[in-house]
Coordinates of C-alpha atoms and ligand atoms in Angstrom, one line a residue:
X204 CA 156.2 78.7 255.2
X205 CA 153.6 76.1 253.8
X206 CA 150.3 78.0 253.7
X207 CA 147.7 76.3 256.0
X208 CA 144.2 76.6 256.8
X209 CA 143.7 77.6 260.1
X210 CA 140.1 78.5 261.3
X211 CA 140.5 80.5 264.8
X212 CA 137.0 82.6 264.9
X213 CA 134.8 79.9 266.6
X214 CA 132.4 82.5 268.3
X215 CA 131.6 83.7 264.8
X216 CA 130.7 80.3 263.5
X217 CA 131.6 76.6 263.7
X218 CA 132.1 74.2 261.2
X219 CA 129.3 71.7 261.0
X220 CA 129.9 68.6 262.7
X221 CA 129.8 65.4 260.6
X222 CA 127.6 63.4 262.8
X223 CA 125.2 66.7 262.5
X224 CA 125.4 66.5 258.4
X225 CA 124.4 62.8 258.5
X226 CA 121.6 63.4 260.6
X227 CA 120.3 66.4 258.5
X228 CA 121.0 64.6 255.3
X229 CA 118.6 61.5 256.3
X230 CA 115.8 63.8 257.5
X231 CA 116.1 65.7 254.1
X232 CA 116.1 62.6 252.5
X233 CA 113.2 60.6 254.4
X234 CA 111.5 63.3 256.6
X235 CA 110.7 65.8 254.1
X236 CA 106.8 65.7 254.8
X237 CA 105.1 68.8 256.5
X238 CA 105.1 68.4 260.4
X239 CA 101.6 70.2 260.3
X240 CA 99.9 67.6 258.3
X241 CA 97.9 64.9 260.1
X242 CA 98.9 61.5 257.7
X243 CA 102.0 59.8 258.5
X244 CA 104.5 61.6 256.4
X245 CA 103.7 64.6 258.5
X246 CA 103.6 62.8 261.8
X247 CA 107.3 61.2 261.2
X248 CA 108.5 65.0 260.8
X249 CA 106.7 66.2 263.7
X250 CA 108.7 63.4 265.6
X251 CA 111.8 64.4 264.5
X252 CA 111.1 68.1 266.0
X253 CA 109.8 66.6 269.3
X254 CA 113.3 64.2 269.2
X255 CA 115.3 67.4 268.8
X256 CA 113.3 69.1 271.2
X257 CA 114.1 66.9 273.8
X258 CA 117.8 66.9 272.9
X259 CA 118.1 70.5 273.3
X260 CA 116.0 70.8 276.6
X261 CA 118.3 67.8 278.1
X262 CA 121.3 69.7 277.3
X263 CA 120.4 72.6 279.5
X264 CA 118.2 70.8 281.9
X265 CA 114.8 72.0 280.7
X266 CA 111.4 70.5 279.7
X267 CA 110.9 69.7 276.3
X268 CA 107.8 72.1 276.6
X269 CA 109.8 75.1 277.6
X270 CA 111.6 74.8 274.2
X271 CA 110.5 76.8 271.4
X272 CA 112.4 76.9 267.7
X273 CA 113.1 79.7 265.9
X274 CA 115.3 80.7 262.9
X275 CA 118.2 82.3 265.0
X276 CA 119.3 83.6 268.3
X277 CA 118.6 87.0 266.9
X278 CA 115.1 86.2 266.5
X279 CA 115.1 84.5 269.9
X280 CA 116.0 87.8 271.5
X281 CA 113.6 89.7 269.4
X282 CA 110.9 87.5 270.3
X283 CA 111.4 87.7 274.1
X284 CA 112.1 91.5 274.2
X285 CA 109.4 92.6 272.2
X286 CA 106.5 90.2 273.2
X287 CA 107.4 91.1 277.0
X288 CA 107.6 94.6 276.4
X289 CA 103.9 94.5 274.9
X290 CA 103.0 92.0 277.9
X291 CA 103.9 94.6 280.7
X292 CA 103.9 98.0 278.9
X293 CA 102.2 100.4 280.1
X294 CA 101.9 99.2 283.8
X295 CA 105.4 98.4 284.0
X296 CA 108.1 100.1 281.7
X297 CA 111.8 99.4 282.7
X298 CA 114.2 96.7 281.2
X299 CA 117.8 97.0 283.1
X300 CA 120.6 95.4 280.8
X301 CA 124.2 95.7 280.4
X302 CA 126.2 97.6 277.7
X303 CA 127.9 94.7 276.2
X304 CA 125.3 92.6 275.2
X305 CA 124.9 91.4 271.2
X306 CA 123.6 93.8 268.8
X307 CA 120.3 91.6 268.5
X308 CA 119.7 92.7 272.2
X309 CA 120.9 96.3 272.1
X310 CA 119.4 97.1 268.9
X311 CA 115.9 95.3 269.8
X312 CA 116.3 97.8 273.0
X313 CA 116.9 100.7 270.9
X314 CA 113.8 100.1 269.0
X315 CA 111.6 99.5 272.2
X316 CA 112.7 102.9 273.7
X317 CA 111.0 104.6 270.9
X318 CA 107.9 102.5 272.0
X319 CA 108.1 104.2 275.4
X320 CA 110.2 101.3 277.1
X321 CA 112.9 102.6 279.6
X322 CA 115.9 101.0 279.3
X323 CA 118.8 101.2 281.7
X324 CA 122.4 99.9 281.7
X325 CA 124.2 98.8 284.6
X326 CA 127.8 99.4 284.0
X327 CA 130.8 96.8 283.5
X328 CA 134.5 96.6 284.7
X329 CA 137.8 96.4 282.7
X330 CA 136.9 92.7 282.3
X331 CA 133.3 93.0 281.4
X332 CA 131.8 92.1 284.7
X333 CA 128.6 94.0 285.6
X334 CA 128.6 95.1 289.3
X335 CA 126.1 93.2 291.1
X336 CA 125.2 96.1 293.9
X337 CA 124.8 98.5 291.0
X338 CA 122.2 96.3 289.3
X339 CA 120.4 95.9 292.4
X340 CA 120.1 99.7 292.9
X341 CA 118.6 100.1 289.2
X342 CA 115.8 97.8 289.9
X343 CA 112.5 99.6 291.0
X344 CA 108.8 99.1 290.8
X345 CA 108.5 99.9 287.0
X346 CA 110.9 97.0 286.3
X347 CA 109.7 93.9 284.6
X348 CA 113.2 92.2 283.1
X349 CA 116.8 91.9 283.8
X350 CA 118.6 91.1 280.2
X351 CA 121.8 89.9 280.8
X352 CA 124.1 87.6 278.5
X353 CA 125.9 84.7 280.1
X354 CA 129.2 84.7 278.0
X355 CA 130.2 87.7 276.1
X356 CA 130.8 87.0 272.4
X357 CA 134.0 89.4 272.0
X358 CA 135.7 89.0 275.4
X359 CA 134.2 85.8 276.7
X360 CA 133.3 87.4 280.4
X361 CA 131.1 84.8 281.9
X362 CA 128.4 86.8 284.2
X363 CA 127.2 85.3 287.6
X364 CA 123.9 84.8 286.7
X365 CA 123.1 82.7 289.6
X366 CA 123.8 85.7 291.7
X367 CA 121.7 88.1 289.4
X368 CA 118.8 85.5 289.6
X369 CA 118.6 85.5 293.6
X370 CA 118.0 89.0 293.3
X371 CA 115.7 89.1 290.4
X372 CA 113.7 86.3 292.2
X373 CA 113.6 88.4 295.3
X374 CA 112.4 91.4 293.6
X375 CA 109.8 89.1 291.4
X376 CA 111.2 90.4 288.2
X377 CA 111.7 88.3 285.3
X378 CA 115.7 87.4 284.0
X379 CA 116.4 86.6 280.6
X380 CA 119.8 85.4 279.3
X381 CA 121.4 85.5 275.9
X382 CA 123.3 81.9 276.3
X383 CA 124.4 81.9 272.7
X384 CA 128.2 81.9 273.5
X385 CA 128.1 79.9 276.6
X386 CA 126.4 76.7 275.1
X387 CA 128.9 74.3 274.6
X388 CA 131.4 76.2 276.2
X389 CA 130.5 75.9 279.9
X390 CA 128.0 73.8 281.3
X391 CA 124.4 75.3 281.1
X392 CA 121.5 74.5 283.8
X393 CA 118.6 76.7 283.4
X394 CA 117.1 76.0 286.5
X395 CA 120.2 76.1 288.5
X396 CA 120.7 79.4 287.3
X397 CA 117.4 80.4 288.0
X398 CA 116.7 81.9 284.2
X399 CA 113.2 83.0 283.0
X400 CA 114.5 82.8 279.6
X401 CA 117.3 82.0 277.4
X402 CA 118.2 82.3 274.1
X403 CA 120.5 79.9 271.9
X404 CA 121.7 79.3 268.5
X405 CA 122.8 76.0 266.7
X406 CA 125.9 77.3 264.6
X407 CA 127.9 78.3 267.5
X408 CA 127.8 74.6 268.3
X409 CA 129.0 72.7 265.3
X410 CA 125.1 72.7 264.2
X411 CA 123.6 74.4 261.2
X412 CA 122.9 78.1 260.6
X413 CA 119.3 78.9 260.2
X414 CA 117.9 77.5 263.7
X415 CA 118.1 78.7 267.0
X416 CA 115.7 78.2 270.4
X417 CA 114.1 79.8 272.9
X418 CA 114.1 78.5 276.6
X419 CA 110.8 80.0 278.5
X420 CA 110.4 78.8 282.0
X421 CA 107.1 77.3 282.1
X422 CA 105.7 79.8 284.3
X423 CA 107.1 83.0 282.3
X424 CA 104.7 85.0 280.0
X425 CA 105.8 84.7 276.2
X426 CA 103.4 85.3 273.3
X427 CA 103.3 84.7 269.6
X428 CA 106.0 86.5 267.9
X429 CA 105.5 85.5 264.1
X430 CA 101.7 84.9 263.5
X431 CA 100.9 82.6 261.2
X432 CA 99.9 78.3 261.4
X433 CA 100.1 78.1 265.0
X434 CA 103.5 76.0 265.0
X435 CA 105.4 75.9 268.2
X436 CA 102.5 76.2 270.3
X437 CA 101.3 79.3 268.4
X438 CA 104.5 81.2 269.6
X439 CA 106.1 81.0 266.0
X440 CA 104.2 80.5 262.9
X441 CA 105.9 79.2 259.9
X442 CA 106.5 75.5 258.4
X443 CA 109.5 74.2 260.6
X444 CA 113.0 73.7 258.9
X445 CA 112.9 70.2 260.0
X446 CA 116.2 69.4 259.1
X447 CA 117.8 72.3 260.7
X448 CA 116.1 71.4 263.9
X449 CA 117.2 67.7 263.7
X450 CA 120.7 69.2 263.1
X451 CA 120.4 71.6 266.3
X452 CA 119.3 68.1 268.3
X453 CA 122.1 66.1 267.1
X454 CA 124.6 69.4 268.0
X455 CA 123.3 69.0 271.4
X456 CA 123.9 65.4 271.9
X457 CA 127.6 66.5 271.7
X458 CA 127.6 69.2 274.7
X459 CA 129.2 66.8 277.2
X460 CA 131.8 65.9 274.7
X461 CA 132.4 69.7 274.0
X462 CA 132.5 70.3 277.9
X463 CA 135.4 67.5 278.0
X464 CA 137.7 69.6 275.9
X465 CA 137.8 72.5 278.1
X466 CA 141.2 71.5 280.1
X467 CA 142.5 70.9 276.4
X468 CA 141.3 74.1 275.2
X469 CA 142.9 75.8 278.6
X470 CA 146.2 74.2 277.7
X471 CA 145.8 75.7 274.2
X472 CA 145.2 79.3 275.3
X473 CA 148.1 79.1 277.8
X474 CA 150.4 77.7 275.3
X475 CA 149.5 80.6 272.5
X476 CA 149.5 83.4 275.1
X477 CA 152.9 82.4 276.2
X478 CA 154.3 82.4 272.7
X479 CA 152.5 85.7 271.9
X480 CA 153.9 87.3 274.7
X481 CA 157.5 85.9 273.8
X482 CA 157.4 87.6 270.5
X483 CA 155.4 90.7 271.6
X484 CA 155.7 91.5 275.4
X485 CA 153.5 94.4 275.3
X486 CA 150.2 92.8 274.0
X487 CA 146.9 93.6 276.3
X488 CA 144.6 90.4 276.9
X489 CA 141.3 92.1 277.2
X490 CA 139.5 88.7 277.9
X491 CA 139.4 87.7 281.9
X492 CA 141.6 84.7 282.1
X493 CA 139.5 83.9 285.4
X494 CA 135.8 83.6 284.9
X495 CA 135.9 83.7 281.1
X496 CA 135.3 81.5 278.3
X497 CA 138.3 79.4 277.6
X498 CA 138.5 79.6 274.2
X499 CA 138.2 83.3 273.8
X500 CA 141.5 85.5 273.4
X501 CA 140.5 89.1 272.8
X502 CA 144.2 91.0 272.3
X503 CA 145.4 94.5 271.5
X504 CA 148.6 94.7 269.7
X505 CA 150.0 98.2 270.7
X506 CA 150.9 99.8 267.4
X507 CA 149.5 97.1 264.9
X508 CA 146.3 97.7 263.1
X509 CA 144.1 94.9 263.4
X510 CA 142.8 95.3 260.0
X511 CA 146.5 94.8 258.4
X512 CA 147.1 91.9 260.8
X513 CA 143.9 90.2 259.9
X514 CA 144.2 90.7 256.3
X515 CA 148.0 89.3 256.8
X516 CA 146.7 86.4 258.8
X517 CA 144.0 85.7 256.1
X518 CA 146.2 85.8 253.3
X519 CA 148.1 83.2 255.1
X520 CA 145.1 81.0 255.6
X521 CA 144.4 82.0 259.2
X522 CA 140.9 83.1 260.5
X523 CA 140.6 85.5 263.2
X524 CA 138.1 88.5 263.6
X525 CA 138.1 92.2 265.0
X526 CA 135.5 92.3 267.6
X527 CA 132.3 90.5 266.7
X528 CA 131.5 89.1 263.0
X529 CA 128.4 91.0 263.3
X530 CA 129.9 94.3 263.4
X531 CA 132.6 94.2 260.6
X532 CA 129.9 95.6 258.7
X533 CA 129.6 98.5 260.5
X534 CA 132.8 100.9 260.6
X535 CA 132.3 101.5 264.1
X536 CA 134.5 100.6 267.2
X537 CA 133.2 97.9 269.0
X538 CA 130.6 98.6 271.7
X539 CA 132.2 95.9 274.1
X540 CA 135.9 97.3 274.1
X541 CA 134.3 100.7 274.5
X542 CA 132.5 99.8 277.3
X543 CA 135.4 97.9 279.1
X544 CA 137.2 101.1 278.8
X545 CA 139.6 100.9 275.5
X546 CA 139.9 104.0 273.6
X547 CA 139.6 104.1 269.6
X548 CA 143.0 103.6 268.8
X549 CA 143.3 100.5 271.0
X550 CA 139.9 99.3 269.7
X551 CA 141.3 99.3 266.0
X552 CA 144.5 97.3 267.4
X553 CA 142.3 94.7 268.5
X554 CA 141.7 90.9 267.3
X555 CA 139.4 88.1 268.5
X556 CA 141.0 84.7 268.6
X557 CA 138.5 81.9 269.4
X558 CA 139.7 78.2 269.2
X559 CA 137.4 75.4 268.7
X560 CA 137.5 71.4 269.4
X561 CA 139.5 70.6 266.4
X562 CA 142.1 73.3 267.2
X563 CA 145.3 72.0 267.3
X564 CA 149.1 73.2 269.0
X565 CA 150.3 73.1 265.5
X566 CA 147.9 75.5 264.3
X567 CA 148.5 77.6 267.1
X568 CA 152.5 77.4 266.4
X569 CA 151.9 78.4 262.8
X570 CA 149.7 81.3 263.8
X571 CA 152.4 82.5 266.2
X572 CA 155.0 82.1 263.4
X573 CA 153.2 84.0 260.9
X574 CA 152.3 86.9 263.5
X575 CA 156.0 87.0 264.5
X576 CA 157.1 87.3 260.5
X577 CA 154.7 90.3 260.4
X578 CA 156.0 91.8 263.3
X579 CA 159.6 91.9 262.3
X580 CA 158.7 92.9 258.6
X581 CA 156.5 95.8 259.8
X582 CA 159.5 96.9 262.1
X583 CA 162.0 96.5 259.5
X584 CA 159.6 98.8 257.0
X585 CA 159.4 101.3 259.6
X586 CA 163.1 101.7 260.2
Ligands
LIG1506 N1 123.8 86.5 270.7 C1 125.4 86.3 270.8 C2 126.0 86.5 271.9 C3 125.9 86.3 269.5 O1 127.5 85.9 269.6 C4 125.3 85.8 268.7 C5 126.1 85.5 267.3 O2 127.2 86.1 267.0 C6 124.0 86.1 268.6 C7 123.5 86.5 269.3 C8 123.0 86.0 267.3 O3 122.9 84.7 266.8 P1 122.5 84.5 265.5 O4 123.6 84.4 264.5 O5 122.0 82.9 265.7 O6 121.0 85.3 265.3

């Protein structure tokens, strides 16, 4: 078999689109002025930032002045959670969240627990969906925030945020959502969803690494997280990464195009699953096929160690991951798969495959052939 290069880990990161690269190169060449300076060179750079702010805002139906640029979604999540805790504590102390949030939320909440914040978890079912009635029951007078991701990075579950926001609005509680994985994969309208805060990252959207954003509804409290020169309306000090921000804006312009690929992605997913079941009928699909991200397949391979499968796929030029990329540094089993009820053995037999706009049928056929050969070799060796 001819070795190919097949990238099937788009939930970890995406390649930078050529239109984004072109925009960034132009900014690096011509717009290197400091946006905080008052002369033309600085003003030109500031204009680039404001154009990108408009582009990000438009792609999620927000106003430009509701968008703040950060260095990544991890920073965005930290900023909102920590400054809100500071804002409300001690008059209100409780945050309600889910056990399947990204570590940038969960680790921040761990930190806040040590500062006196009460964190309560709304459990999820075997597909990763939270129980709305349980959530409602957890809300009390001490609660100031519900924090629930829109789409999960490991299994792709899409939560019903509209339903959640109807409850938070009724109870006068703020709602924050990590929308990193949903962006460009499902339509996002922050007003329609009823969000007070949302977080985003450019590199999951064919944009550059090193730039993220916060959406904060006009009336929602937000205070300075990085103190410095007063950039980003004083919310985030530090000279802006103008080329990254411009790249983020350009990437957002492609959102309608990305969304128009959904049908194709579904066809690829169904094709891949069918072929996979033909070669290994006992695979378990941990991703919800209804109300889940179309590009995300989290699959357990009973009897096959995911580490060995991944290494073999990598040897053949195919990139997939186990759980989330961020968790590959830690030997602990995925907290998401644990939360949906998998035991340690099942977790270590699980891989995540995530398609992108450039994934082709022939990429998937090659991947299937490679897995098939691995399975038959493994069976031969164990005889
Ligand atoms: N939230 C989710 C759901 C993610 O998948 C990730 C990245 O994997 C992040 C947050 C963190 O994003 P960033 O890499 O921009 O810090």
